[in-house]
Amino acid sequence: MKHEDSSWSCYQLSLYQHPTSRVGVCKQEILQKKNAVLVDGVILNGPIMDSKAGEKLVEEACKIIMEEVVQKADDVTEKVCEWQAPEKLKQILDLEMRDTGESHQKILQLCRDVIKYSVKTNHPRFFNQLYAGIDYYSLVARFITEALNPSVYTYEVSPVFLLVEEAVIKKMIEFIGWEEGDGIFNPGGSVSNMYAMNLARYKFCPEIKEKGLSGLPRLVLFASEECHYSMKKAASFLGIGTENVYFIKTDERGKMIPEELEKQVQRARKEGSAPFLVCATAGTTVLGAFDPLDKIADICEKHGLWLHVDASWGGSALISRKHRRLLHGIHRADSVAWNPHKMLLAGIQCCALLVKDNSGLLKKCYSAEAAYLFQQDKFYDVSYDTGDKSIQCSRRPDAFKFWLMWKALGTTGLEERVNRALALARYLVEEIKKREGFQLILEPEYANVCFWYIPPSLRKMEDGPEFWQKLHQVAPIIKERMMKKGSMMLGYQPHWGKVNFFRQVVISPQVSREDMDFLLDEIELLAKDL
């Protein structure tokens, strides 16, 4: 019901403008005209929010989003970032929160400033992370879920989004190659990896859920030297201990060496430890390497170990008939982490943990049976109340944006994105080989293209400590210059004894061959005086 009475409008207006005397006058009018109910001096009649003003704010803010974000998403003449030093940016944004609220016009200006000084990750020349670009269907889905503000734990409060999540998980399980399974969407691949580690431990010793760590043998898990750092964090968080993560040597391409895994499993057993988990990686963060899953699965079966595959980055290759061979053997895994927000552009965050077990292991491991949420005498099928499979209570409907995008594009459209990204990566590799001063780290098998740029002043230097020391300084200088110019963003890092090199990642369907050429031209331009 809308409250149109002038005295209510007067009170609402006072809340937005905060003139002390007017508040008192309005309160007096309400007390006289509306027989207002007061509790502790607070008027309880009617709403205290001005819906009309709020609707106008949302309308104007959406216009700003359309003009400054969506319509400029594929414009290469726009800057990728508007660099400002932290102290300067603090002043520009006016971060202080005060006793009295700001006007709507000030709020709208803040919205414009936030957009202006944020990194445009949807820009065709944002190559900095393992996510990029804009998908319009996913964006619409996010607008819907932000407006509805649901939480996905019970069917009664989130009927649509629970059914959507179930459908998406079922489809993802099919692409892994399992006949059945279970799963849940989580806030990040790191959380999915932690879930898997805890689930594997629970499977190994179910009593840990109630009795804790005391009395357990020393548990040991195995992961490659190239695994994501979340493995160490999960081991620390779960009380396993980082010293009990045995890192397995990798070959020159960054793939786990199965023979080394076998040696480490045997070593752990000889030490009296209890091995319980192997974490393989399908698409490492820096080099984009895929571990040999079939051979690793053989070892896991031999020793009775849970096999988890962190396919957060590389899992989307399963969508491509041409490139799914990269994950050959993934159907033998016990659990898989897969992030559609990366290669498939489902929007951060969109991350699933998929589990081969369909006997309710996830729920047995994580349930707390909160009686105020998961009543067993509800009037509908309570098997749809899936929230007890999660360590979270409130949980976002992240599967919805992937579902809406998949509905719009179809599997064929998603496959085209994967194939095009990897084709562009191959084009860039061939261009790097043609250009003086550019040197590949290795031939990529995925979308990670790693290379050095050797400026003219270093090209005739002898290979030695001084050369590598100087080359180590090149990438950070180029990165600083590109960010202050705003022309593009490209990541760099040292890695396993190699000095700083660039890691270019192709993801966005907005990226073109011209952008690949620009990337190389821009590096040459920014480094011409080095």
Short mmCIF file of C-alpha atoms in Angstrom, two decimals:
data_model
loop_
_atom_site.label_atom_id
_atom_site.label_comp_id
_atom_site.label_asym_id
_atom_site.label_seq_id
_atom_site.Cartn_x
_atom_site.Cartn_y
_atom_site.Cartn_z
CA MET A 1 0.00 0.00 0.00
CA LYS A 2 1.33 3.43 -0.99
CA HIS A 3 1.01 6.16 1.65
CA GLU A 4 0.08 9.41 -0.14
CA ASP A 5 -0.97 11.44 2.93
CA SER A 6 0.91 14.76 3.03
CA SER A 7 1.95 14.24 6.63
CA TRP A 8 3.64 10.95 5.68
CA SER A 9 5.38 12.63 2.74
CA CYS A 10 6.52 15.34 5.09
CA TYR A 11 8.03 12.77 7.45
CA GLN A 12 9.66 10.84 4.60
CA LEU A 13 11.16 14.01 3.16
CA SER A 14 12.61 14.85 6.55
CA LEU A 15 14.43 11.54 6.60
CA TYR A 16 16.19 12.35 3.32
CA GLN A 17 16.96 16.04 4.04
CA HIS A 18 17.65 15.84 7.78
CA PRO A 19 16.60 19.36 8.89
CA THR A 20 16.16 18.90 12.62
CA SER A 21 13.34 21.40 13.08
CA ARG A 22 11.33 19.97 10.20
CA VAL A 23 11.55 16.46 11.69
CA GLY A 24 9.98 17.74 14.88
CA VAL A 25 7.17 19.53 13.02
CA CYS A 26 6.40 16.47 10.90
CA LYS A 27 6.34 14.15 13.90
CA GLN A 28 3.91 16.52 15.62
CA GLU A 29 1.63 16.54 12.55
CA ILE A 30 1.62 12.73 12.43
CA LEU A 31 0.81 12.46 16.12
CA GLN A 32 -2.14 14.82 15.68
CA LYS A 33 -3.59 13.48 12.41
CA LYS A 34 -2.83 9.78 12.27
CA ASN A 35 -3.23 8.58 15.85
CA ALA A 36 0.35 7.42 15.52
CA VAL A 37 1.68 4.56 17.58
CA LEU A 38 4.96 5.26 19.31
CA VAL A 39 7.31 2.76 20.92
CA ASP A 40 10.42 4.13 22.60
CA GLY A 41 9.82 7.41 20.79
CA VAL A 42 9.76 5.74 17.36
CA ILE A 43 6.70 6.22 15.13
CA LEU A 44 5.55 2.84 13.81
CA ASN A 45 2.79 3.94 11.41
CA GLY A 46 3.56 3.39 7.73
CA PRO A 47 6.91 2.93 5.97
CA ILE A 48 9.84 5.27 6.52
CA MET A 49 11.34 4.84 3.05
CA ASP A 50 10.37 7.06 0.15
CA SER A 51 9.70 4.44 -2.54
CA LYS A 52 9.25 7.00 -5.31
CA ALA A 53 12.61 8.59 -4.58
CA GLY A 54 14.23 5.16 -4.35
CA GLU A 55 12.77 4.06 -7.67
CA LYS A 56 14.04 7.26 -9.30
CA LEU A 57 17.52 6.64 -7.90
CA VAL A 58 17.58 3.11 -9.28
CA GLU A 59 16.35 4.30 -12.67
CA GLU A 60 19.04 6.99 -12.91
CA ALA A 61 21.78 4.67 -11.63
CA CYS A 62 20.83 2.04 -14.22
CA LYS A 63 21.14 4.67 -16.92
CA ILE A 64 24.67 5.45 -15.71
CA ILE A 65 25.54 1.74 -15.73
CA MET A 66 24.26 1.39 -19.30
CA GLU A 67 26.09 4.45 -20.57
CA GLU A 68 29.37 4.07 -18.71
CA VAL A 69 29.77 0.28 -18.46
CA VAL A 70 27.62 -1.73 -20.83
CA GLN A 71 27.74 0.53 -23.90
CA LYS A 72 31.48 1.07 -23.55
CA ALA A 73 32.35 -2.58 -22.90
CA ASP A 74 33.69 -3.29 -26.40
CA ASP A 75 35.12 0.18 -27.13
CA VAL A 76 38.90 -0.14 -27.48
CA THR A 77 39.30 3.64 -27.49
CA GLU A 78 38.25 3.71 -23.84
CA LYS A 79 40.87 3.25 -21.11
CA VAL A 80 41.16 -0.08 -19.37
CA CYS A 81 41.91 1.74 -16.13
CA GLU A 82 42.17 5.30 -14.83
CA TRP A 83 45.16 4.86 -12.55
CA GLN A 84 45.35 6.86 -9.33
CA ALA A 85 47.62 6.32 -6.34
CA PRO A 86 45.76 5.05 -3.23
CA GLU A 87 45.96 8.31 -1.23
CA LYS A 88 44.78 10.38 -4.20
CA LEU A 89 41.92 7.97 -4.90
CA LYS A 90 40.79 8.16 -1.27
CA GLN A 91 40.38 11.91 -1.66
CA ILE A 92 38.57 11.65 -4.99
CA LEU A 93 36.03 9.14 -3.69
CA ASP A 94 35.31 10.86 -0.37
CA LEU A 95 35.17 7.57 1.53
CA GLU A 96 34.13 9.02 4.90
CA MET A 97 30.72 7.87 6.19
CA ARG A 98 28.89 10.58 8.16
CA ASP A 99 26.01 10.91 10.60
CA THR A 100 23.75 12.47 7.97
CA GLY A 101 23.13 10.97 4.56
CA GLU A 102 24.16 12.39 1.20
CA SER A 103 21.76 13.68 -1.44
CA HIS A 104 20.75 11.48 -4.34
CA GLN A 105 22.75 13.62 -6.73
CA LYS A 106 25.86 13.09 -4.63
CA ILE A 107 25.16 9.34 -4.57
CA LEU A 108 24.82 9.27 -8.36
CA GLN A 109 28.09 11.16 -8.72
CA LEU A 110 29.73 8.59 -6.45
CA CYS A 111 28.40 5.88 -8.77
CA ARG A 112 30.01 7.64 -11.73
CA ASP A 113 33.31 7.98 -9.86
CA VAL A 114 33.33 4.33 -8.81
CA ILE A 115 32.88 3.29 -12.43
CA LYS A 116 35.45 5.76 -13.73
CA TYR A 117 38.24 4.68 -11.37
CA SER A 118 37.52 0.95 -11.40
CA VAL A 119 39.37 -1.41 -13.73
CA LYS A 120 37.24 -2.21 -16.79
CA THR A 121 37.52 -5.99 -16.72
CA ASN A 122 35.07 -6.18 -19.62
CA HIS A 123 37.45 -4.19 -21.88
CA PRO A 124 38.79 -6.20 -24.86
CA ARG A 125 42.34 -5.37 -23.74
CA PHE A 126 42.04 -6.54 -20.15
CA PHE A 127 44.24 -9.65 -20.14
CA ASN A 128 45.32 -9.52 -16.50
CA GLN A 129 43.41 -12.37 -14.86
CA LEU A 130 41.70 -15.67 -15.57
CA TYR A 131 38.41 -13.84 -16.11
CA ALA A 132 37.53 -11.03 -18.52
CA GLY A 133 34.86 -9.69 -20.84
CA ILE A 134 31.14 -9.23 -20.53
CA ASP A 135 28.31 -11.64 -21.21
CA TYR A 136 25.03 -9.81 -21.54
CA TYR A 137 22.83 -12.75 -20.55
CA SER A 138 24.82 -13.35 -17.40
CA LEU A 139 24.66 -9.64 -16.64
CA VAL A 140 20.87 -9.62 -16.94
CA ALA A 141 20.74 -12.64 -14.63
CA ARG A 142 22.83 -10.79 -12.06
CA PHE A 143 20.55 -7.76 -12.23
CA ILE A 144 17.59 -10.06 -11.53
CA THR A 145 19.20 -11.84 -8.58
CA GLU A 146 20.48 -8.59 -7.07
CA ALA A 147 16.98 -7.14 -7.27
CA LEU A 148 15.32 -10.26 -5.82
CA ASN A 149 18.04 -10.74 -3.16
CA PRO A 150 17.46 -14.47 -2.66
CA SER A 151 19.34 -16.93 -0.51
CA VAL A 152 19.61 -20.49 -1.78
CA TYR A 153 19.07 -22.92 1.07
CA THR A 154 15.41 -23.99 1.13
CA TYR A 155 12.82 -24.47 -1.59
CA GLU A 156 10.31 -22.35 0.29
CA VAL A 157 12.41 -19.17 -0.05
CA SER A 158 14.24 -19.95 -3.29
CA PRO A 159 12.18 -22.35 -5.43
CA VAL A 160 13.34 -21.18 -8.86
CA PHE A 161 17.03 -20.89 -8.08
CA LEU A 162 17.24 -24.26 -6.33
CA LEU A 163 15.75 -25.98 -9.37
CA VAL A 164 18.08 -24.04 -11.66
CA GLU A 165 21.12 -25.08 -9.62
CA GLU A 166 20.01 -28.71 -9.74
CA ALA A 167 19.63 -28.57 -13.54
CA VAL A 168 23.02 -26.90 -14.08
CA ILE A 169 24.85 -29.35 -11.79
CA LYS A 170 23.25 -32.27 -13.60
CA LYS A 171 24.42 -30.93 -16.97
CA MET A 172 27.96 -30.23 -15.74
CA ILE A 173 28.14 -33.79 -14.35
CA GLU A 174 27.24 -35.11 -17.80
CA PHE A 175 30.18 -33.25 -19.34
CA ILE A 176 32.56 -34.73 -16.78
CA GLY A 177 31.36 -38.16 -17.88
CA TRP A 178 29.69 -39.41 -14.69
CA GLU A 179 26.39 -41.25 -14.84
CA GLU A 180 25.27 -39.61 -11.61
CA GLY A 181 26.62 -37.32 -8.95
CA ASP A 182 26.03 -34.38 -6.64
CA GLY A 183 27.33 -30.86 -6.30
CA ILE A 184 26.97 -27.35 -4.99
CA PHE A 185 27.94 -23.84 -6.08
CA ASN A 186 30.45 -22.06 -3.86
CA PRO A 187 31.99 -18.58 -3.52
CA GLY A 188 35.19 -19.36 -5.41
CA GLY A 189 37.34 -22.23 -6.63
CA SER A 190 39.42 -21.95 -3.46
CA VAL A 191 36.34 -22.80 -1.40
CA SER A 192 35.50 -25.68 -3.75
CA ASN A 193 39.00 -27.09 -3.23
CA MET A 194 38.59 -26.76 0.52
CA TYR A 195 35.21 -28.51 0.36
CA ALA A 196 36.79 -31.36 -1.59
CA MET A 197 39.68 -31.71 0.86
CA ASN A 198 37.33 -31.84 3.81
CA LEU A 199 35.00 -34.24 2.01
CA ALA A 200 37.89 -36.59 1.21
CA ARG A 201 38.97 -36.49 4.86
CA TYR A 202 35.41 -37.19 6.01
CA LYS A 203 35.21 -40.16 3.65
CA PHE A 204 38.53 -41.44 5.03
CA CYS A 205 37.54 -41.02 8.69
CA PRO A 206 33.85 -40.06 9.21
CA GLU A 207 34.25 -39.80 12.99
CA ILE A 208 36.24 -36.59 12.56
CA LYS A 209 33.01 -34.63 12.13
CA GLU A 210 32.01 -35.23 15.76
CA LYS A 211 35.25 -36.14 17.52
CA GLY A 212 37.62 -33.73 15.81
CA LEU A 213 41.33 -34.15 15.09
CA SER A 214 42.41 -35.80 18.34
CA GLY A 215 43.50 -39.38 18.00
CA LEU A 216 43.81 -39.28 14.22
CA PRO A 217 46.92 -40.47 12.41
CA ARG A 218 49.03 -37.91 10.56
CA LEU A 219 47.02 -37.24 7.41
CA VAL A 220 48.91 -36.48 4.19
CA LEU A 221 47.70 -35.20 0.84
CA PHE A 222 49.46 -34.75 -2.48
CA ALA A 223 49.37 -31.94 -5.04
CA SER A 224 51.67 -30.81 -7.82
CA GLU A 225 54.23 -28.05 -7.46
CA GLU A 226 52.06 -26.04 -9.86
CA CYS A 227 48.81 -26.43 -7.91
CA HIS A 228 46.77 -23.43 -6.83
CA TYR A 229 47.84 -21.87 -3.53
CA SER A 230 44.39 -22.60 -2.10
CA MET A 231 45.58 -26.15 -1.43
CA LYS A 232 48.01 -24.87 1.20
CA LYS A 233 45.40 -22.53 2.62
CA ALA A 234 42.83 -25.31 2.84
CA ALA A 235 45.29 -27.63 4.61
CA SER A 236 46.02 -24.88 7.11
CA PHE A 237 42.37 -23.94 7.60
CA LEU A 238 41.25 -27.55 8.09
CA GLY A 239 43.96 -28.33 10.63
CA ILE A 240 45.79 -30.76 8.35
CA GLY A 241 48.87 -28.56 8.28
CA THR A 242 50.83 -27.21 5.34
CA GLU A 243 53.76 -29.53 6.12
CA ASN A 244 51.45 -32.44 5.36
CA VAL A 245 50.89 -31.28 1.79
CA TYR A 246 53.45 -33.22 -0.26
CA PHE A 247 54.18 -31.29 -3.43
CA ILE A 248 54.89 -33.52 -6.41
CA LYS A 249 57.51 -32.58 -8.97
CA THR A 250 56.35 -31.44 -12.40
CA ASP A 251 57.89 -31.76 -15.83
CA GLU A 252 59.11 -28.88 -17.98
CA ARG A 253 55.53 -28.12 -19.04
CA GLY A 254 54.25 -27.91 -15.46
CA LYS A 255 52.47 -31.29 -15.40
CA MET A 256 52.57 -33.57 -12.37
CA ILE A 257 54.93 -36.51 -12.88
CA PRO A 258 53.00 -39.69 -11.95
CA GLU A 259 56.15 -41.63 -11.05
CA GLU A 260 57.03 -38.93 -8.51
CA LEU A 261 53.53 -39.17 -7.06
CA GLU A 262 53.97 -42.93 -6.59
CA LYS A 263 57.27 -42.34 -4.79
CA GLN A 264 55.74 -39.79 -2.43
CA VAL A 265 52.76 -42.00 -1.58
CA GLN A 266 55.12 -44.83 -0.68
CA ARG A 267 57.29 -42.42 1.32
CA ALA A 268 54.26 -41.25 3.33
CA ARG A 269 53.27 -44.83 4.14
CA LYS A 270 56.80 -45.71 5.25
CA GLU A 271 56.75 -42.69 7.56
CA GLY A 272 53.63 -44.07 9.20
CA SER A 273 51.39 -41.33 7.79
CA ALA A 274 47.92 -41.83 6.36
CA PRO A 275 47.62 -40.64 2.74
CA PHE A 276 44.02 -39.81 1.85
CA LEU A 277 43.89 -37.37 -1.08
CA VAL A 278 45.52 -36.46 -4.39
CA CYS A 279 44.75 -33.03 -5.87
CA ALA A 280 45.41 -32.93 -9.61
CA THR A 281 45.13 -29.75 -11.67
CA ALA A 282 43.45 -29.27 -15.03
CA GLY A 283 44.70 -25.88 -16.17
CA THR A 284 47.35 -24.46 -13.84
CA THR A 285 47.18 -20.76 -13.04
CA VAL A 286 50.40 -19.57 -14.67
CA LEU A 287 51.36 -22.08 -17.38
CA GLY A 288 47.92 -23.53 -18.11
CA ALA A 289 49.17 -27.11 -17.66
CA PHE A 290 46.92 -30.18 -17.45
CA ASP A 291 48.05 -33.04 -15.23
CA PRO A 292 47.89 -36.58 -16.73
CA LEU A 293 44.63 -37.55 -15.05
CA ASP A 294 44.44 -41.15 -16.24
CA LYS A 295 47.85 -42.10 -14.85
CA ILE A 296 47.17 -40.24 -11.60
CA ALA A 297 43.82 -42.03 -11.29
CA ASP A 298 45.62 -45.37 -11.63
CA ILE A 299 47.79 -44.52 -8.63
CA CYS A 300 44.78 -43.32 -6.63
CA GLU A 301 42.92 -46.55 -7.30
CA LYS A 302 45.99 -48.60 -6.39
CA HIS A 303 46.37 -46.88 -3.01
CA GLY A 304 42.70 -46.16 -2.23
CA LEU A 305 43.08 -42.35 -2.41
CA TRP A 306 40.40 -39.77 -3.17
CA LEU A 307 41.15 -38.01 -6.48
CA HIS A 308 40.14 -34.36 -6.67
CA VAL A 309 40.68 -32.42 -9.89
CA ASP A 310 40.98 -28.66 -9.62
CA ALA A 311 39.59 -27.76 -13.04
CA SER A 312 38.60 -24.26 -11.96
CA TRP A 313 40.39 -22.81 -14.98
CA GLY A 314 40.55 -25.70 -17.45
CA GLY A 315 37.19 -27.33 -16.81
CA SER A 316 35.45 -25.31 -19.52
CA ALA A 317 37.49 -27.16 -22.17
CA LEU A 318 35.05 -30.02 -21.52
CA ILE A 319 32.46 -28.02 -23.47
CA SER A 320 34.64 -28.19 -26.61
CA ARG A 321 34.67 -31.41 -28.62
CA LYS A 322 38.02 -30.28 -30.02
CA HIS A 323 39.75 -29.56 -26.71
CA ARG A 324 38.10 -31.81 -24.11
CA ARG A 325 40.96 -34.28 -24.70
CA LEU A 326 42.99 -32.01 -22.38
CA LEU A 327 40.98 -33.48 -19.48
CA HIS A 328 41.14 -37.09 -20.59
CA GLY A 329 40.48 -39.29 -17.57
CA ILE A 330 38.56 -36.69 -15.53
CA HIS A 331 35.59 -39.09 -15.31
CA ARG A 332 37.70 -41.16 -12.91
CA ALA A 333 37.89 -38.30 -10.38
CA ASP A 334 35.93 -38.38 -7.12
CA SER A 335 35.39 -34.62 -7.16
CA VAL A 336 35.94 -31.73 -9.55
CA ALA A 337 36.12 -27.95 -9.08
CA TRP A 338 34.95 -26.03 -12.16
CA ASN A 339 34.53 -22.23 -12.48
CA PRO A 340 32.27 -21.13 -15.35
CA HIS A 341 33.05 -17.52 -14.48
CA LYS A 342 36.47 -17.92 -16.07
CA MET A 343 36.60 -19.15 -19.68
CA LEU A 344 32.80 -19.14 -20.14
CA LEU A 345 32.21 -15.59 -18.79
CA ALA A 346 29.39 -16.50 -16.39
CA GLY A 347 30.36 -13.57 -14.15
CA ILE A 348 32.18 -13.61 -10.83
CA GLN A 349 31.51 -15.68 -8.88
CA CYS A 350 30.26 -18.84 -10.50
CA CYS A 351 32.05 -21.88 -9.10
CA ALA A 352 30.85 -25.45 -8.71
CA LEU A 353 32.12 -28.40 -6.72
CA LEU A 354 30.95 -31.59 -8.40
CA VAL A 355 31.09 -34.95 -6.62
CA LYS A 356 30.77 -38.42 -8.15
CA ASP A 357 29.16 -39.85 -5.01
CA ASN A 358 25.38 -39.67 -5.10
CA SER A 359 24.64 -41.29 -1.74
CA GLY A 360 24.36 -37.99 0.16
CA LEU A 361 28.03 -37.75 1.15
CA LEU A 362 28.04 -33.95 0.82
CA LYS A 363 25.09 -33.60 3.16
CA LYS A 364 26.44 -36.15 5.65
CA CYS A 365 29.73 -34.28 5.79
CA TYR A 366 28.38 -30.74 6.12
CA SER A 367 24.88 -30.93 7.59
CA ALA A 368 24.06 -29.38 10.95
CA GLU A 369 20.27 -30.00 10.70
CA ALA A 370 19.22 -26.55 11.84
CA ALA A 371 15.61 -27.04 12.98
CA TYR A 372 14.54 -23.49 12.14
CA LEU A 373 15.43 -24.02 8.45
CA PHE A 374 15.34 -27.70 7.60
CA GLN A 375 12.13 -28.90 9.23
CA GLN A 376 11.29 -32.43 8.11
CA ASP A 377 7.49 -31.98 8.33
CA LYS A 378 7.13 -29.34 5.62
CA PHE A 379 4.28 -29.61 3.14
CA TYR A 380 6.62 -30.23 0.16
CA ASP A 381 9.45 -32.63 -0.73
CA VAL A 382 12.23 -31.53 1.64
CA SER A 383 14.90 -33.19 -0.49
CA TYR A 384 14.86 -29.89 -2.39
CA ASP A 385 16.12 -28.09 0.73
CA THR A 386 19.73 -28.47 -0.33
CA GLY A 387 21.28 -25.81 1.89
CA ASP A 388 22.54 -28.31 4.45
CA LYS A 389 25.08 -29.55 1.88
CA SER A 390 26.89 -26.24 2.31
CA ILE A 391 29.03 -24.78 5.07
CA GLN A 392 27.26 -21.50 4.33
CA CYS A 393 23.85 -20.47 5.49
CA SER A 394 23.10 -17.56 3.17
CA ARG A 395 24.23 -18.50 -0.34
CA ARG A 396 23.97 -16.64 -3.62
CA PRO A 397 22.13 -18.11 -6.66
CA ASP A 398 25.30 -18.23 -8.75
CA ALA A 399 24.09 -21.06 -10.99
CA PHE A 400 21.35 -18.82 -12.41
CA LYS A 401 23.65 -16.60 -14.47
CA PHE A 402 25.34 -19.65 -15.99
CA TRP A 403 21.94 -21.23 -16.69
CA LEU A 404 20.51 -18.14 -18.40
CA MET A 405 23.65 -17.74 -20.51
CA TRP A 406 23.61 -21.44 -21.43
CA LYS A 407 19.91 -21.22 -22.37
CA ALA A 408 20.65 -18.24 -24.62
CA LEU A 409 23.81 -19.48 -26.33
CA GLY A 410 23.30 -23.23 -26.20
CA THR A 411 26.16 -25.66 -25.78
CA THR A 412 27.27 -24.83 -29.33
CA GLY A 413 27.65 -21.17 -28.45
CA LEU A 414 29.68 -21.96 -25.35
CA GLU A 415 31.85 -24.34 -27.37
CA GLU A 416 32.51 -21.60 -29.91
CA ARG A 417 33.81 -19.32 -27.15
CA VAL A 418 36.30 -21.93 -25.97
CA ASN A 419 37.47 -22.75 -29.50
CA ARG A 420 37.88 -19.11 -30.47
CA ALA A 421 39.82 -18.23 -27.32
CA LEU A 422 42.30 -21.03 -27.93
CA ALA A 423 42.57 -20.14 -31.64
CA LEU A 424 43.42 -16.54 -30.71
CA ALA A 425 46.04 -17.83 -28.26
CA ARG A 426 47.56 -19.89 -31.08
CA TYR A 427 47.58 -16.82 -33.35
CA LEU A 428 49.40 -14.81 -30.70
CA VAL A 429 51.99 -17.56 -30.27
CA GLU A 430 52.77 -17.55 -33.99
CA GLU A 431 53.06 -13.75 -34.00
CA ILE A 432 55.43 -13.84 -31.01
CA LYS A 433 57.67 -16.25 -32.91
CA LYS A 434 57.93 -13.77 -35.81
CA ARG A 435 58.86 -10.72 -33.75
CA GLU A 436 62.34 -9.79 -32.63
CA GLY A 437 62.65 -9.40 -28.87
CA PHE A 438 59.76 -11.69 -27.95
CA GLN A 439 60.57 -15.11 -26.54
CA LEU A 440 58.07 -17.83 -25.59
CA ILE A 441 58.49 -19.58 -22.26
CA LEU A 442 56.89 -22.73 -23.69
CA GLU A 443 54.37 -23.82 -26.30
CA PRO A 444 50.97 -23.43 -24.61
CA GLU A 445 48.29 -26.10 -24.63
CA TYR A 446 45.56 -23.81 -23.34
CA ALA A 447 44.87 -20.07 -23.33
CA ASN A 448 47.90 -19.08 -21.20
CA VAL A 449 50.61 -17.53 -23.41
CA CYS A 450 53.79 -16.93 -21.39
CA PHE A 451 56.66 -14.92 -22.84
CA TRP A 452 59.51 -12.51 -22.20
CA TYR A 453 60.01 -9.22 -23.97
CA ILE A 454 63.72 -8.47 -24.39
CA PRO A 455 64.21 -4.76 -25.14
CA PRO A 456 66.80 -3.64 -27.72
CA SER A 457 69.44 -2.75 -25.10
CA LEU A 458 69.56 -6.35 -23.81
CA ARG A 459 69.45 -8.27 -27.08
CA LYS A 460 73.23 -8.41 -27.54
CA MET A 461 74.10 -9.08 -23.92
CA GLU A 462 75.63 -12.43 -23.04
CA ASP A 463 73.44 -14.90 -21.24
CA GLY A 464 74.43 -14.62 -17.61
CA PRO A 465 73.38 -13.35 -14.16
CA GLU A 466 73.51 -9.67 -15.19
CA PHE A 467 71.31 -10.28 -18.24
CA TRP A 468 68.66 -12.10 -16.23
CA GLN A 469 68.78 -9.51 -13.46
CA LYS A 470 68.12 -6.75 -15.98
CA LEU A 471 65.43 -8.72 -17.80
CA HIS A 472 63.70 -9.31 -14.45
CA GLN A 473 63.11 -5.54 -14.21
CA VAL A 474 61.59 -5.13 -17.67
CA ALA A 475 58.07 -6.54 -17.16
CA PRO A 476 57.28 -4.47 -14.02
CA ILE A 477 58.30 -1.24 -15.81
CA ILE A 478 56.16 -2.05 -18.85
CA LYS A 479 53.25 -2.97 -16.57
CA GLU A 480 53.50 0.36 -14.75
CA ARG A 481 53.54 2.28 -18.00
CA MET A 482 50.57 0.46 -19.53
CA MET A 483 48.47 1.00 -16.41
CA LYS A 484 49.28 4.69 -16.11
CA LYS A 485 48.49 5.08 -19.81
CA GLY A 486 45.39 2.91 -19.46
CA SER A 487 46.01 1.16 -22.78
CA MET A 488 45.76 -2.44 -21.54
CA MET A 489 46.41 -4.71 -18.57
CA LEU A 490 48.66 -7.75 -18.76
CA GLY A 491 49.91 -9.88 -15.88
CA TYR A 492 53.50 -10.83 -15.10
CA GLN A 493 55.28 -12.96 -12.52
CA PRO A 494 58.50 -14.83 -11.74
CA HIS A 495 57.99 -18.57 -11.73
CA TRP A 496 60.10 -21.53 -10.60
CA GLY A 497 63.47 -19.90 -11.14
CA LYS A 498 62.45 -17.93 -14.22
CA VAL A 499 62.67 -14.14 -14.00
CA ASN A 500 59.57 -11.99 -14.53
CA PHE A 501 57.65 -12.85 -17.69
CA PHE A 502 54.27 -11.87 -19.09
CA ARG A 503 51.26 -14.20 -18.93
CA GLN A 504 48.68 -13.27 -21.53
CA VAL A 505 45.30 -14.95 -21.19
CA VAL A 506 42.67 -14.98 -23.93
CA ILE A 507 39.08 -15.31 -22.73
CA SER A 508 36.68 -12.60 -23.86
CA PRO A 509 34.69 -13.05 -27.10
CA GLN A 510 35.11 -9.29 -27.57
CA VAL A 511 38.83 -9.88 -28.19
CA SER A 512 39.92 -9.87 -31.82
CA ARG A 513 43.02 -10.58 -33.85
CA GLU A 514 43.62 -6.83 -33.91
CA ASP A 515 43.83 -6.83 -30.12
CA MET A 516 46.53 -9.51 -30.25
CA ASP A 517 48.53 -7.36 -32.67
CA PHE A 518 47.96 -4.30 -30.49
CA LEU A 519 49.27 -6.12 -27.43
CA LEU A 520 52.63 -6.83 -29.07
CA ASP A 521 52.86 -3.38 -30.66
CA GLU A 522 52.08 -1.69 -27.34
CA ILE A 523 54.73 -3.64 -25.45
CA GLU A 524 57.31 -2.59 -28.04
CA LEU A 525 56.15 1.03 -27.80
CA LEU A 526 56.18 1.14 -24.00
CA ALA A 527 59.65 -0.45 -23.83
CA LYS A 528 61.38 1.35 -26.68
CA ASP A 529 63.67 3.28 -24.32
CA LEU A 530 64.54 0.37 -22.01
#
